[in-house]
Short mmCIF file of C-alpha atoms in Angstrom, two decimals:
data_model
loop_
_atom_site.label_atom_id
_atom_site.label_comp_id
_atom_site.label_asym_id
_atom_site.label_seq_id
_atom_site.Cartn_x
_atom_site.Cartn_y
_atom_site.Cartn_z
CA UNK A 848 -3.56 -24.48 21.69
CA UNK A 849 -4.94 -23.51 19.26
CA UNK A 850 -3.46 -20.80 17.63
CA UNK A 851 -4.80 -18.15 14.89
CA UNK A 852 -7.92 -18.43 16.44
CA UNK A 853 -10.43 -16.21 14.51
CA UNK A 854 -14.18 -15.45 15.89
CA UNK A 855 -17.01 -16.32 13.46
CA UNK A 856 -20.58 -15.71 14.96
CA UNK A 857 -22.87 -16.62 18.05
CA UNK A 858 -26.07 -18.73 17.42
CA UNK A 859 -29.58 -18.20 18.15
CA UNK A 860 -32.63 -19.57 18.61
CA UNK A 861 -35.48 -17.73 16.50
CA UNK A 862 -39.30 -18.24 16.77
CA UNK A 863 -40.81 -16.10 13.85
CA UNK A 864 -38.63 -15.58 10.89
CA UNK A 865 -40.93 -12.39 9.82
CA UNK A 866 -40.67 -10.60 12.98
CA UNK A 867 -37.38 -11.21 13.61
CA UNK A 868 -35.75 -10.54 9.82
CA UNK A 869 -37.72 -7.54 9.82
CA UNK A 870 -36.01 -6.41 13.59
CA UNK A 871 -32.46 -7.40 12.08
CA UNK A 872 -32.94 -5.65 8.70
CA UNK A 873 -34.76 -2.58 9.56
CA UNK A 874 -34.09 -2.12 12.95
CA UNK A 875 -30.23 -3.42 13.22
CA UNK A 876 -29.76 -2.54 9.33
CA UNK A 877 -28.10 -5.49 8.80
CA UNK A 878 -27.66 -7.74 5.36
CA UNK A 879 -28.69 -11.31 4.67
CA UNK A 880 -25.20 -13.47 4.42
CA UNK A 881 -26.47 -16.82 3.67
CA UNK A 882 -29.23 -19.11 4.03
CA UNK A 883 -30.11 -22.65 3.67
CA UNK A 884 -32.90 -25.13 4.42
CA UNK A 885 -32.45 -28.18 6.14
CA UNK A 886 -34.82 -31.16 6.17
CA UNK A 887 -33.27 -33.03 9.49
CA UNK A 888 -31.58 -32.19 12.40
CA UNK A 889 -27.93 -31.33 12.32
CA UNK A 890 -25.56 -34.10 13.28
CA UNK A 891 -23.71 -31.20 16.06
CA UNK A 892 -26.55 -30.29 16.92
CA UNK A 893 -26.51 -26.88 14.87
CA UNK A 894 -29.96 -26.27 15.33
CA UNK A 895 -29.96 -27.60 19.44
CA UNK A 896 -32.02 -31.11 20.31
CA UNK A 897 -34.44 -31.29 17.15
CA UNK A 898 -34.67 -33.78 14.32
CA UNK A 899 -37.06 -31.67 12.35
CA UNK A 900 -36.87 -29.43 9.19
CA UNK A 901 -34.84 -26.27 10.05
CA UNK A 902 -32.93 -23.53 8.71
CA UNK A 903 -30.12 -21.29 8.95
CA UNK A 904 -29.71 -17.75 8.22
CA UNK A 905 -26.29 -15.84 8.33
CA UNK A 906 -26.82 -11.86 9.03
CA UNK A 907 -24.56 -9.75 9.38
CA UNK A 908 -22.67 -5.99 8.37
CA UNK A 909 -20.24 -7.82 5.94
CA UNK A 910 -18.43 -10.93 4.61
CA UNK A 911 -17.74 -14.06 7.29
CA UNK A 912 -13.84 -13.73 6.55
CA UNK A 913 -13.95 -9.77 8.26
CA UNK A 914 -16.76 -9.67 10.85
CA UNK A 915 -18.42 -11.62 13.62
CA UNK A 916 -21.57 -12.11 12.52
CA UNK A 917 -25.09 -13.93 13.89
CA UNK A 918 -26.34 -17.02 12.75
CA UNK A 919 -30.31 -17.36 13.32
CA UNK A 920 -31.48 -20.85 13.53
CA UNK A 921 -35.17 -21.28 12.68
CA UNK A 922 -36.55 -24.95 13.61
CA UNK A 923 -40.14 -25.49 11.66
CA UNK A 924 -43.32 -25.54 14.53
CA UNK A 925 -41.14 -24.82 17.38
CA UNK A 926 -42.88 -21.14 18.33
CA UNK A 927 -40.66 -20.19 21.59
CA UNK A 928 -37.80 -21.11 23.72
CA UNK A 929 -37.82 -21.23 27.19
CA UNK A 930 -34.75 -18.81 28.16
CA UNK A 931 -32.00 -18.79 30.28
CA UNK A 932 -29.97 -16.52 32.03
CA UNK A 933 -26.81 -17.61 30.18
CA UNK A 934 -26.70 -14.69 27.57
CA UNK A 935 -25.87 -11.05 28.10
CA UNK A 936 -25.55 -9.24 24.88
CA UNK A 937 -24.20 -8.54 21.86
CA UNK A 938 -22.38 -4.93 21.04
CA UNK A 939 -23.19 -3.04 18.02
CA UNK A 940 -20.99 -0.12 17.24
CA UNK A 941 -22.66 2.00 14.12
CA UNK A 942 -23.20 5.63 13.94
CA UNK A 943 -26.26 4.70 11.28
CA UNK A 944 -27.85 2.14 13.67
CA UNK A 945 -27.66 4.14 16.78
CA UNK A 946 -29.27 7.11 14.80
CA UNK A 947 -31.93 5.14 13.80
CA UNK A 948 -33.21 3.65 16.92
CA UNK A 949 -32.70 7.27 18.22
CA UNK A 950 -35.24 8.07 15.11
CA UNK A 951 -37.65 5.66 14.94
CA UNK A 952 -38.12 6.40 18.93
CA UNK A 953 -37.84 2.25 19.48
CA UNK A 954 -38.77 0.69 22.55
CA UNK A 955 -35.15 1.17 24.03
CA UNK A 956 -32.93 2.59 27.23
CA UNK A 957 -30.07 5.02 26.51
CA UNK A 958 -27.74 3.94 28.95
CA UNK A 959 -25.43 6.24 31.61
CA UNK A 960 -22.59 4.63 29.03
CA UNK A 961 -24.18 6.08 25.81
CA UNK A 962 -25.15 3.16 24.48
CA UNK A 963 -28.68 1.88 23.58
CA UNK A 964 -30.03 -1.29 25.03
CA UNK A 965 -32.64 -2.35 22.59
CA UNK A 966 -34.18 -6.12 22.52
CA UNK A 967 -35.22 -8.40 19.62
CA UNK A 968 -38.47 -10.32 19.09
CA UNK A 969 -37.02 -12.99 21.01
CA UNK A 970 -35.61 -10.72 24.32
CA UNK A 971 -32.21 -11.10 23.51
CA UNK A 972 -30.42 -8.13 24.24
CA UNK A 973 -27.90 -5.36 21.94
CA UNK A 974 -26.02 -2.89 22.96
CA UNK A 975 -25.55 -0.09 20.24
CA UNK A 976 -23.00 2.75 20.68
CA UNK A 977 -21.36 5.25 17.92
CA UNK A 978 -18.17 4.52 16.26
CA UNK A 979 -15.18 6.64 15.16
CA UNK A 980 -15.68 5.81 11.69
CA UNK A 981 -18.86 4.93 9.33
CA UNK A 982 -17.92 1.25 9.44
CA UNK A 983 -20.40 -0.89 11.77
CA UNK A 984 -19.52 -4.49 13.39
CA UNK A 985 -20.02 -6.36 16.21
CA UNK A 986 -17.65 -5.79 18.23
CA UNK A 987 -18.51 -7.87 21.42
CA UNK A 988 -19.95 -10.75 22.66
CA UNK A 989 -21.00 -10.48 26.99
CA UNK A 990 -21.80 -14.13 28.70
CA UNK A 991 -22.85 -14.47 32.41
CA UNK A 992 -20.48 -16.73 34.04
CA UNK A 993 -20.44 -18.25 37.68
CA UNK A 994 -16.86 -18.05 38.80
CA UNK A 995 -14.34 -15.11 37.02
CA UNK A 996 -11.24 -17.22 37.87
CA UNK A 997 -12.64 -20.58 36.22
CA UNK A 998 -13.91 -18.71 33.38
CA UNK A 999 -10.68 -16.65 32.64
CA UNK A 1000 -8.57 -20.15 33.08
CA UNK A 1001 -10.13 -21.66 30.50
CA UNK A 1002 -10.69 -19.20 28.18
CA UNK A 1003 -7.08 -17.43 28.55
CA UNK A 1004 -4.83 -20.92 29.50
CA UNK A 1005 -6.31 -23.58 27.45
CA UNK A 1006 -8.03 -22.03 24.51
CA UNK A 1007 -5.71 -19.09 24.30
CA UNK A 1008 -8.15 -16.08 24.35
CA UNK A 1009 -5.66 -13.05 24.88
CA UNK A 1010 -6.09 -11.34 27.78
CA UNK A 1011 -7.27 -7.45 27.83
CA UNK A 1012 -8.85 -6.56 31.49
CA UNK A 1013 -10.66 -7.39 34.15
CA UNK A 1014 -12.18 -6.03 37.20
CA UNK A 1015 -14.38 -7.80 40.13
CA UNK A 1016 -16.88 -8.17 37.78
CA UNK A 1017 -15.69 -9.14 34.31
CA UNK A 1018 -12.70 -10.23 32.64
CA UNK A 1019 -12.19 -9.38 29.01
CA UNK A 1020 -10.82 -11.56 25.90
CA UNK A 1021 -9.59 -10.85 22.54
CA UNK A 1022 -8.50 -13.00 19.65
CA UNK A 1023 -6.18 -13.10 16.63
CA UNK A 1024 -8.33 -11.51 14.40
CA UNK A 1025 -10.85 -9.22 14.21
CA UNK A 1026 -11.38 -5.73 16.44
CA UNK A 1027 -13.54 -8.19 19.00
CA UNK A 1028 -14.17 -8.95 22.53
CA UNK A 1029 -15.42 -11.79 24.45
CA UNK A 1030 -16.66 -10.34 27.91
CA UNK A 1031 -17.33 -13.04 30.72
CA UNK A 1032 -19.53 -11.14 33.52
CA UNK A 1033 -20.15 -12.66 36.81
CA UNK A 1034 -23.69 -13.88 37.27
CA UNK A 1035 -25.96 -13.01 40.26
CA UNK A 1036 -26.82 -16.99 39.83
CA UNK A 1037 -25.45 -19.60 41.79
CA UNK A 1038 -25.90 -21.58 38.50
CA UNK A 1039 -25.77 -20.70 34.72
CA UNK A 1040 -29.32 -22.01 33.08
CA UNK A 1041 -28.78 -22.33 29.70
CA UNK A 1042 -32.69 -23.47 29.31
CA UNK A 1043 -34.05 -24.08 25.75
CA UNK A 1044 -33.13 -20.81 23.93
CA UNK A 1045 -29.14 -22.04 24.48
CA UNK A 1046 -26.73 -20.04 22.10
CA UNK A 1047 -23.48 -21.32 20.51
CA UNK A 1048 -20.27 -19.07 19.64
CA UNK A 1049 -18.15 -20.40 16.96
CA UNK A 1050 -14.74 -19.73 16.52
CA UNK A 1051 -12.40 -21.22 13.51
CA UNK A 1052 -8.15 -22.49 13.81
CA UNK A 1053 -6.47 -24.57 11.40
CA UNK A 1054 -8.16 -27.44 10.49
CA UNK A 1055 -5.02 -29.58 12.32
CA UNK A 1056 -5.55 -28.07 15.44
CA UNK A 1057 -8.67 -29.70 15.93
CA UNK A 1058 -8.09 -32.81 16.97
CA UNK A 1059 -4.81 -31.70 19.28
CA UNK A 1060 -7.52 -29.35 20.86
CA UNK A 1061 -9.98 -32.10 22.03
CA UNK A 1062 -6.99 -34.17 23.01
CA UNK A 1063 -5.82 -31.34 25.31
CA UNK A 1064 -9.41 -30.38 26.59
CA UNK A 1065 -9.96 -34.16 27.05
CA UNK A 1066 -6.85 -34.35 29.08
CA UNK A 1067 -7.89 -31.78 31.48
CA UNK A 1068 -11.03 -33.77 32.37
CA UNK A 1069 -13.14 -30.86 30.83
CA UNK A 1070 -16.52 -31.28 28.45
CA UNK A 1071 -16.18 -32.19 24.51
CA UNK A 1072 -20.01 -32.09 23.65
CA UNK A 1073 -19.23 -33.29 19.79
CA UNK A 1074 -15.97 -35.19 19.17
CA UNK A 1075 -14.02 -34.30 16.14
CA UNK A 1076 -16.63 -34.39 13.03
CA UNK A 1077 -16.73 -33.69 9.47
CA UNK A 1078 -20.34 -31.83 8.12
CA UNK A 1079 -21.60 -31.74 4.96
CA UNK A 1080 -23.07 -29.20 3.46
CA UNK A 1081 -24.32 -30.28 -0.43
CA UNK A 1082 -22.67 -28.22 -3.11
CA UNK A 1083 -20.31 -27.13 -0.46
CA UNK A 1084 -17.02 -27.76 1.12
CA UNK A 1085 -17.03 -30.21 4.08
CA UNK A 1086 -16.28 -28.71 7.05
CA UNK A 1087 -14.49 -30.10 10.78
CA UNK A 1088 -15.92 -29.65 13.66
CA UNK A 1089 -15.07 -29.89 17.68
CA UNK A 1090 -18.10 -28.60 19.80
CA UNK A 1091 -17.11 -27.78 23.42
CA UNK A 1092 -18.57 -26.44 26.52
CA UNK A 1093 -17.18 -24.35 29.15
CA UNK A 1094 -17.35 -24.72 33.01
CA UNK A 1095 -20.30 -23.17 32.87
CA UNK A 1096 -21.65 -25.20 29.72
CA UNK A 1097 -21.84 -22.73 27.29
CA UNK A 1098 -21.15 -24.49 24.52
CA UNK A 1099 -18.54 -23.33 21.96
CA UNK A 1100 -17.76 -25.03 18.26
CA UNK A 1101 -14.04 -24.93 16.90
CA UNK A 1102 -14.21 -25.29 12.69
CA UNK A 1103 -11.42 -25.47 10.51
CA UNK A 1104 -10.76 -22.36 8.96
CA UNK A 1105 -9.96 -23.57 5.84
CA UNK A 1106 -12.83 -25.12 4.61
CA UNK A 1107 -15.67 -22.75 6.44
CA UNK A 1108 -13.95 -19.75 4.66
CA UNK A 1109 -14.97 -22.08 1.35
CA UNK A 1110 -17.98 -22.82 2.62
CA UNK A 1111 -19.11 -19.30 4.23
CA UNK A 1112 -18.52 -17.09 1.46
CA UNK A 1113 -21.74 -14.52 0.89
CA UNK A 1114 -24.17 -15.74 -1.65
CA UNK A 1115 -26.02 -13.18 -4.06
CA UNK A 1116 -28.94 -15.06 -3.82
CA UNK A 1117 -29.79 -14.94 -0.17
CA UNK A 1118 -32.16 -12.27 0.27
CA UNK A 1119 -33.97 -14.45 -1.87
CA UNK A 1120 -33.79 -17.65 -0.83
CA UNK A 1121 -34.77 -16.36 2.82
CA UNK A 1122 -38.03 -14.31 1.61
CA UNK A 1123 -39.36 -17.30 -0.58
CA UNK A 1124 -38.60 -19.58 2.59
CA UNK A 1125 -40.31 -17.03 4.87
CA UNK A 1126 -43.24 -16.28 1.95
CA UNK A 1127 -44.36 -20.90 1.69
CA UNK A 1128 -44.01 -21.18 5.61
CA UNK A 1129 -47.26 -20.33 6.43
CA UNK A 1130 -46.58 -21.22 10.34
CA UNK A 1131 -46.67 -17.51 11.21
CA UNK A 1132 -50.13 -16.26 9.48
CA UNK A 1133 -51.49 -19.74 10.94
CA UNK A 1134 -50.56 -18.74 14.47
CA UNK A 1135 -52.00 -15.48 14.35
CA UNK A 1136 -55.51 -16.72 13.25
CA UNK A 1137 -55.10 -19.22 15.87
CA UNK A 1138 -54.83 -16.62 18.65
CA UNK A 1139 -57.43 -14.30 17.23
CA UNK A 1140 -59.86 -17.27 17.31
CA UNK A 1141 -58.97 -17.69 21.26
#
């Protein structure tokens, strides 16, 4: 429980749209998936603790339905996050990427295993390594837990993560679709701080599953952060949600598959929308004049 479980992106916090677009699109070479505008807070919390106008960008190398992709939340005035030590990385695997960073002579660290470590405006860390093929993804997802054994329960017993390796320091999950990995590293912490820059991975099942899941995860005396919801998106197919968290609280949102794939297909328009959202928020050329004047 559940089954068919497919991975759909990991969340996070942005502070500047510009700087960080431009890092994703020229940098990362990815494309612009969605994006939509928000004038209050999400009711699961999409966009963490705020009640403020926000948005949402999907980026990505392809459609929802075929690749893990990133979802960038944006909240209006909010101009850093405190972070944690709760994220590892994400893995890029791209010939063209990993040629350009070698290029453009970025501020990056080839690693001993070939891949570059390369951070965006925010600190959050990607791996990039060549591929086989001239396809690019995201191929995994890399989480600092406290306890291996805990970690590897949960995932593996009760949400059904498949099981590929594991050594002293990691264990390694995989899932019913997609060529992706989950990797849960032991921490050097005694305690996972998720602080205010907090992601969120998001996974889909059938829409029926949902409520047997929280029933099951509420049964083993574990955390349900949001209880079984429906979310509206105007224009848009409603979509159910179950937000959990793991023993270490990170916090993971179940959707039914279904109605996201209606709701997440790629819109034409979305360069668009996100450059004339970027071009009337003024917050970032306000900032700047702000910090010359200091």
């Amino acid at each position: 429980m559940p089954s068919n479980i497919r991975p759909l992106h990991f969340v996070f916090k942005i502070s500047s749209r510009t700087k960080t677009i431009e890092f994703y699109r020229n940098v990362l070479q990815m494309k612009i998936l969605r994006h939509e505008e928000f004038s209050e807070g999400c009711d699961a919390a999409c966009n963490g603790p705020y009640d403020g106008k926000w948005s949402k960008t999907m980026i990505g190398y392809g459609s929802e339905d075929s690749n893990f992709v990133i979802e960038l939340t944006y909240n209006y005035g909010i101009r850093s996050y405190e972070r944690g030590n709760d994220f590892n990385y994400l893995k890029v695997v791209s010939n063209s990427v990993f040629e350009n960073i070698a290029k453009k002579g970025l501020s990056s660290k080839l690693r001993s295993d070939g891949f570059y470590e390369i951070q965006d405006p925010d600190g959050y860390t990607f791996l990039v390594g060549k591929g086989n093929e001239s396809l690019n993804s995201i191929s995994a997802l890399s989480l600092f837990v406290t306890n291996l054994q805990n970690s590897k329960n949960y995932w593996n017993n009760i949400l059904k993560g498949k099981y590929n390796s594991e050594n002293s320091s990691r264990v390694v999950l995989g899932f019913d679709y997609l060529d992706f990995q989950l990797e849960l590293e032991k921490s050097t912490y005694e305690k996972i701080n998720h602080a205010k820059a907090y992601g969120r991975v998001a996974f889909s099942c059938p829409t029926e599953e949902l409520k047997p899941l929280q029933a099951e995860i509420e049964k083993n005396q574990l955390t349900v952060l949001t209880p079984y919801i429906q979310l509206d998106t105007p224009g848009k197919a409603t979509v159910s949600v179950v937000i959990l968290a793991d023993p270490d609280g990170h916090e993971i949102c179940f959707v039914g598959d279904k109605e996201f794939r209606e709701l997440s297909q790629m819109d034409p328009n979305a360069e668009k929308l996100l450059d004339d959202a970027i071009s009337e928020d003024k917050s970032d050329e306000w900032h700047e004049r702000k910090n010359k004047n200091k």
